[in-house]
PDB file of C-alpha atoms in Angstrom:
ATOM      1  CA  MET A   1      -6.150 -12.342   4.272  1.00  0.00           C
ATOM      2  CA  THR A   2      -8.763  -9.711   5.030  1.00  0.00           C
ATOM      3  CA  CYS A   3      -6.119  -7.051   5.667  1.00  0.00           C
ATOM      4  CA  CYS A   4      -4.182  -7.494   2.415  1.00  0.00           C
ATOM      5  CA  SER A   5      -4.955 -10.046  -0.296  1.00  0.00           C
ATOM      6  CA  ALA A   6      -1.411 -10.320  -1.624  1.00  0.00           C
ATOM      7  CA  PRO A   7      -0.191 -13.822  -0.675  1.00  0.00           C
ATOM      8  CA  SER A   8       3.392 -12.594  -0.365  1.00  0.00           C
ATOM      9  CA  TRP A   9       2.277 -10.035   2.233  1.00  0.00           C
ATOM     10  CA  ALA A  10       0.601 -12.741   4.338  1.00  0.00           C
ATOM     11  CA  ALA A  11       3.628 -15.035   4.031  1.00  0.00           C
ATOM     12  CA  GLN A  12       5.992 -12.279   5.158  1.00  0.00           C
ATOM     13  CA  MET A  13       3.745 -11.391   8.093  1.00  0.00           C
ATOM     14  CA  TRP A  14       3.784 -15.035   9.226  1.00  0.00           C
ATOM     15  CA  ARG A  15       7.585 -15.103   8.967  1.00  0.00           C
ATOM     16  CA  LEU A  16       7.797 -12.076  11.258  1.00  0.00           C
ATOM     17  CA  TRP A  17       5.302 -13.470  13.779  1.00  0.00           C
ATOM     18  CA  PRO A  18       5.049 -12.995  16.761  1.00  0.00           C
ATOM     19  CA  PHE A  19       5.012  -9.235  17.204  1.00  0.00           C
ATOM     20  CA  ALA A  20       5.869  -7.461  20.436  1.00  0.00           C
ATOM     21  CA  ASP A  21       2.661  -5.433  20.443  1.00  0.00           C
ATOM     22  CA  GLU A  22      -0.063  -3.903  18.284  1.00  0.00           C
ATOM     23  CA  THR A  23       2.184  -1.069  17.145  1.00  0.00           C
ATOM     24  CA  ALA A  24       4.873  -3.479  15.949  1.00  0.00           C
ATOM     25  CA  LEU A  25       2.261  -5.537  14.082  1.00  0.00           C
ATOM     26  CA  VAL A  26       0.693  -2.522  12.378  1.00  0.00           C
ATOM     27  CA  ASP A  27       4.082  -1.006  11.553  1.00  0.00           C
ATOM     28  CA  ALA A  28       5.276  -4.264   9.978  1.00  0.00           C
ATOM     29  CA  GLY A  29       2.034  -4.745   8.065  1.00  0.00           C
ATOM     30  CA  THR A  30       2.009  -1.261   6.607  1.00  0.00           C
ATOM     31  CA  GLU A  31       5.713  -1.350   5.766  1.00  0.00           C
ATOM     32  CA  LEU A  32       5.353  -4.704   4.012  1.00  0.00           C
ATOM     33  CA  ALA A  33       2.337  -3.432   2.074  1.00  0.00           C
ATOM     34  CA  ASP A  34       4.358  -0.415   0.980  1.00  0.00           C
ATOM     35  CA  GLN A  35       7.183  -2.683  -0.238  1.00  0.00           C
ATOM     36  CA  LEU A  36       5.066  -5.069  -2.342  1.00  0.00           C
ATOM     37  CA  ASP A  37       6.169  -5.429  -5.928  1.00  0.00           C
ATOM     38  CA  TRP A  38       3.628  -4.156  -8.428  1.00  0.00           C
ATOM     39  CA  PRO A  39       2.152  -7.577  -9.396  1.00  0.00           C
ATOM     40  CA  ASP A  40       1.462  -8.199  -5.691  1.00  0.00           C
ATOM     41  CA  VAL A  41      -0.097  -4.754  -5.333  1.00  0.00           C
ATOM     42  CA  LEU A  42      -2.422  -5.707  -8.192  1.00  0.00           C
ATOM     43  CA  LYS A  43      -3.336  -8.921  -6.343  1.00  0.00           C
ATOM     44  CA  ALA A  44      -4.183  -6.849  -3.278  1.00  0.00           C
ATOM     45  CA  LEU A  45      -6.220  -4.427  -5.388  1.00  0.00           C
ATOM     46  CA  SER A  46      -8.238  -7.271  -6.880  1.00  0.00           C
ATOM     47  CA  ALA A  47      -9.917  -7.799  -3.494  1.00  0.00           C
ATOM     48  CA  HIS A  48     -10.993  -4.161  -3.177  1.00  0.00           C
ATOM     49  CA  PRO A  49     -14.386  -3.127  -4.515  1.00  0.00           C
ATOM     50  CA  ARG A  50     -14.770  -0.026  -6.594  1.00  0.00           C
ATOM     51  CA  ILE A  51     -15.474   3.011  -4.441  1.00  0.00           C
ATOM     52  CA  GLY A  52     -19.199   3.611  -4.607  1.00  0.00           C
ATOM     53  CA  GLU A  53     -20.042   0.088  -5.721  1.00  0.00           C
ATOM     54  CA  ARG A  54     -22.569  -1.905  -3.731  1.00  0.00           C
ATOM     55  CA  LEU A  55     -21.223  -5.290  -2.658  1.00  0.00           C
ATOM     56  CA  SER A  56     -23.180  -8.496  -3.024  1.00  0.00           C
ATOM     57  CA  ARG A  57     -20.980 -10.633  -0.800  1.00  0.00           C
ATOM     58  CA  ASP A  58     -21.111 -10.623   2.987  1.00  0.00           C
ATOM     59  CA  ASP A  59     -17.675 -11.578   4.257  1.00  0.00           C
ATOM     60  CA  ARG A  60     -15.544  -9.633   6.731  1.00  0.00           C
ATOM     61  CA  GLU A  61     -13.652  -7.786   4.007  1.00  0.00           C
ATOM     62  CA  ALA A  62     -16.903  -6.723   2.317  1.00  0.00           C
ATOM     63  CA  ARG A  63     -18.304  -5.479   5.630  1.00  0.00           C
ATOM     64  CA  TRP A  64     -15.111  -3.524   6.322  1.00  0.00           C
ATOM     65  CA  SER A  65     -15.260  -1.962   2.847  1.00  0.00           C
ATOM     66  CA  GLN A  66     -18.855  -0.898   3.480  1.00  0.00           C
ATOM     67  CA  GLN A  67     -17.856   0.645   6.830  1.00  0.00           C
ATOM     68  CA  GLU A  68     -14.908   2.427   5.217  1.00  0.00           C
ATOM     69  CA  GLN A  69     -17.226   3.935   2.580  1.00  0.00           C
ATOM     70  CA  ALA A  70     -19.947   4.875   5.075  1.00  0.00           C
ATOM     71  CA  GLY A  71     -19.546   8.616   4.451  1.00  0.00           C
ATOM     72  CA  LEU A  72     -20.540   8.278   0.824  1.00  0.00           C
ATOM     73  CA  ALA A  73     -23.816  10.002  -0.099  1.00  0.00           C
ATOM     74  CA  GLU A  74     -25.808   8.556  -2.996  1.00  0.00           C
ATOM     75  CA  ASN A  75     -25.103  11.473  -5.376  1.00  0.00           C
ATOM     76  CA  PHE A  76     -21.347  11.008  -4.915  1.00  0.00           C
ATOM     77  CA  ARG A  77     -21.712   7.239  -5.154  1.00  0.00           C
ATOM     78  CA  ARG A  78     -23.024   7.607  -8.715  1.00  0.00           C
ATOM     79  CA  SER A  79     -20.328  10.086  -9.764  1.00  0.00           C
ATOM     80  CA  LEU A  80     -17.606   7.883  -8.263  1.00  0.00           C
ATOM     81  CA  VAL A  81     -18.880   4.867 -10.175  1.00  0.00           C
ATOM     82  CA  ALA A  82     -18.505   6.888 -13.393  1.00  0.00           C
ATOM     83  CA  GLY A  83     -15.086   8.165 -12.284  1.00  0.00           C
ATOM     84  CA  ASN A  84     -13.951   4.606 -11.594  1.00  0.00           C
ATOM     85  CA  ILE A  85     -14.506   3.736 -15.242  1.00  0.00           C
ATOM     86  CA  ALA A  86     -12.264   6.591 -16.405  1.00  0.00           C
ATOM     87  CA  TYR A  87      -9.642   5.695 -13.801  1.00  0.00           C
ATOM     88  CA  GLU A  88      -9.585   2.011 -14.736  1.00  0.00           C
ATOM     89  CA  ARG A  89      -9.239   2.875 -18.423  1.00  0.00           C
ATOM     90  CA  ARG A  90      -6.294   5.148 -17.629  1.00  0.00           C
ATOM     91  CA  PHE A  91      -4.436   3.002 -15.083  1.00  0.00           C
ATOM     92  CA  GLY A  92      -5.743  -0.535 -15.623  1.00  0.00           C
ATOM     93  CA  HIS A  93      -6.821  -1.196 -12.036  1.00  0.00           C
ATOM     94  CA  VAL A  94      -9.386  -0.181  -9.446  1.00  0.00           C
ATOM     95  CA  PHE A  95      -9.173   3.297  -7.900  1.00  0.00           C
ATOM     96  CA  LEU A  96      -7.938   2.770  -4.349  1.00  0.00           C
ATOM     97  CA  ILE A  97      -8.376   5.300  -1.594  1.00  0.00           C
ATOM     98  CA  CYS A  98      -8.459   4.926   2.150  1.00  0.00           C
ATOM     99  CA  ALA A  99     -12.066   6.081   2.450  1.00  0.00           C
ATOM    100  CA  THR A 100     -12.324   6.022   6.242  1.00  0.00           C
ATOM    101  CA  GLY A 101     -13.232   9.484   7.472  1.00  0.00           C
ATOM    102  CA  LEU A 102     -13.566  10.978   3.989  1.00  0.00           C
ATOM    103  CA  THR A 103     -16.717  12.495   2.566  1.00  0.00           C
ATOM    104  CA  GLY A 104     -17.967  11.606  -0.879  1.00  0.00           C
ATOM    105  CA  GLU A 105     -16.893  15.039  -2.056  1.00  0.00           C
ATOM    106  CA  GLU A 106     -13.338  14.461  -0.796  1.00  0.00           C
ATOM    107  CA  MET A 107     -13.149  11.046  -2.479  1.00  0.00           C
ATOM    108  CA  HIS A 108     -14.475  12.454  -5.747  1.00  0.00           C
ATOM    109  CA  SER A 109     -12.015  15.353  -5.596  1.00  0.00           C
ATOM    110  CA  GLU A 110      -9.111  12.962  -5.003  1.00  0.00           C
ATOM    111  CA  LEU A 111     -10.214  10.722  -7.875  1.00  0.00           C
ATOM    112  CA  THR A 112     -10.388  13.695 -10.221  1.00  0.00           C
ATOM    113  CA  LYS A 113      -6.967  14.950  -9.088  1.00  0.00           C
ATOM    114  CA  ARG A 114      -5.345  11.528  -9.421  1.00  0.00           C
ATOM    115  CA  LEU A 115      -6.600  11.058 -12.980  1.00  0.00           C
ATOM    116  CA  ALA A 116      -3.964  13.663 -13.921  1.00  0.00           C
ATOM    117  CA  ASN A 117      -1.103  11.601 -12.416  1.00  0.00           C
ATOM    118  CA  ASP A 118       1.339   9.742 -14.605  1.00  0.00           C
ATOM    119  CA  ILE A 119       1.567   5.999 -14.028  1.00  0.00           C
ATOM    120  CA  SER A 120       4.621   6.071 -11.746  1.00  0.00           C
ATOM    121  CA  ALA A 121       3.201   8.857  -9.566  1.00  0.00           C
ATOM    122  CA  GLU A 122      -0.125   7.042  -9.298  1.00  0.00           C
ATOM    123  CA  ARG A 123       1.571   3.816  -8.278  1.00  0.00           C
ATOM    124  CA  LEU A 124       3.197   5.648  -5.362  1.00  0.00           C
ATOM    125  CA  VAL A 125      -0.185   7.003  -4.298  1.00  0.00           C
ATOM    126  CA  VAL A 126      -1.787   3.551  -4.590  1.00  0.00           C
ATOM    127  CA  ARG A 127       0.927   2.052  -2.374  1.00  0.00           C
ATOM    128  CA  ARG A 128       0.391   4.790   0.225  1.00  0.00           C
ATOM    129  CA  GLU A 129      -3.380   4.242   0.211  1.00  0.00           C
ATOM    130  CA  LEU A 130      -2.987   0.459   0.405  1.00  0.00           C
ATOM    131  CA  SER A 131      -0.667   0.845   3.401  1.00  0.00           C
ATOM    132  CA  LYS A 132      -3.215   3.058   5.174  1.00  0.00           C
ATOM    133  CA  ILE A 133      -5.989   0.518   4.538  1.00  0.00           C
ATOM    134  CA  VAL A 134      -3.807  -2.354   5.751  1.00  0.00           C
ATOM    135  CA  GLY A 135      -3.058  -0.465   8.969  1.00  0.00           C
ATOM    136  CA  LEU A 136      -6.725   0.264   9.614  1.00  0.00           C
ATOM    137  CA  ARG A 137      -7.747  -3.310   8.905  1.00  0.00           C
ATOM    138  CA  LEU A 138      -5.047  -4.760  11.140  1.00  0.00           C
ATOM    139  CA  ARG A 139      -6.342  -2.584  13.980  1.00  0.00           C
ATOM    140  CA  LYS A 140      -9.923  -3.728  13.250  1.00  0.00           C
ATOM    141  CA  LEU A 141      -8.792  -7.345  13.224  1.00  0.00           C
ATOM    142  CA  LEU A 142      -7.105  -6.939  16.600  1.00  0.00           C
ATOM    143  CA  ALA A 143     -10.182  -5.223  18.024  1.00  0.00           C
ATOM    144  CA  SER A 144     -12.573  -7.960  16.861  1.00  0.00           C
TER     145      SER A 144
END
């Protein structure tokens, strides 16, 4: 479940299998991720490292996370680690952002902006970011 760690997501994807093409697969995967109930979103989040955190494990998901955070300079890595603490205290879960293509400055700016969200607004943003990550990871899985 390297694309989404919510068991219900994987089960629903298997029920829909086979897909006509890559687009149908990615569309289904992102739509299902967007429709997860909140406890399942939290399960998916539990597999995501904190932005800026160095990973000790070396599985496919860890490697993908490192690739997705490749644009993160060391100075922003430290400030994001501190920002993660504030975010987790406020919302009770890891800060999730689709980091692919973003600079450290952009990630830090988004973290700061999202700290002002109320819980329901932030949950919508988290779902959107999770869906983006699922789509990217499905494409990576198909390409590997």
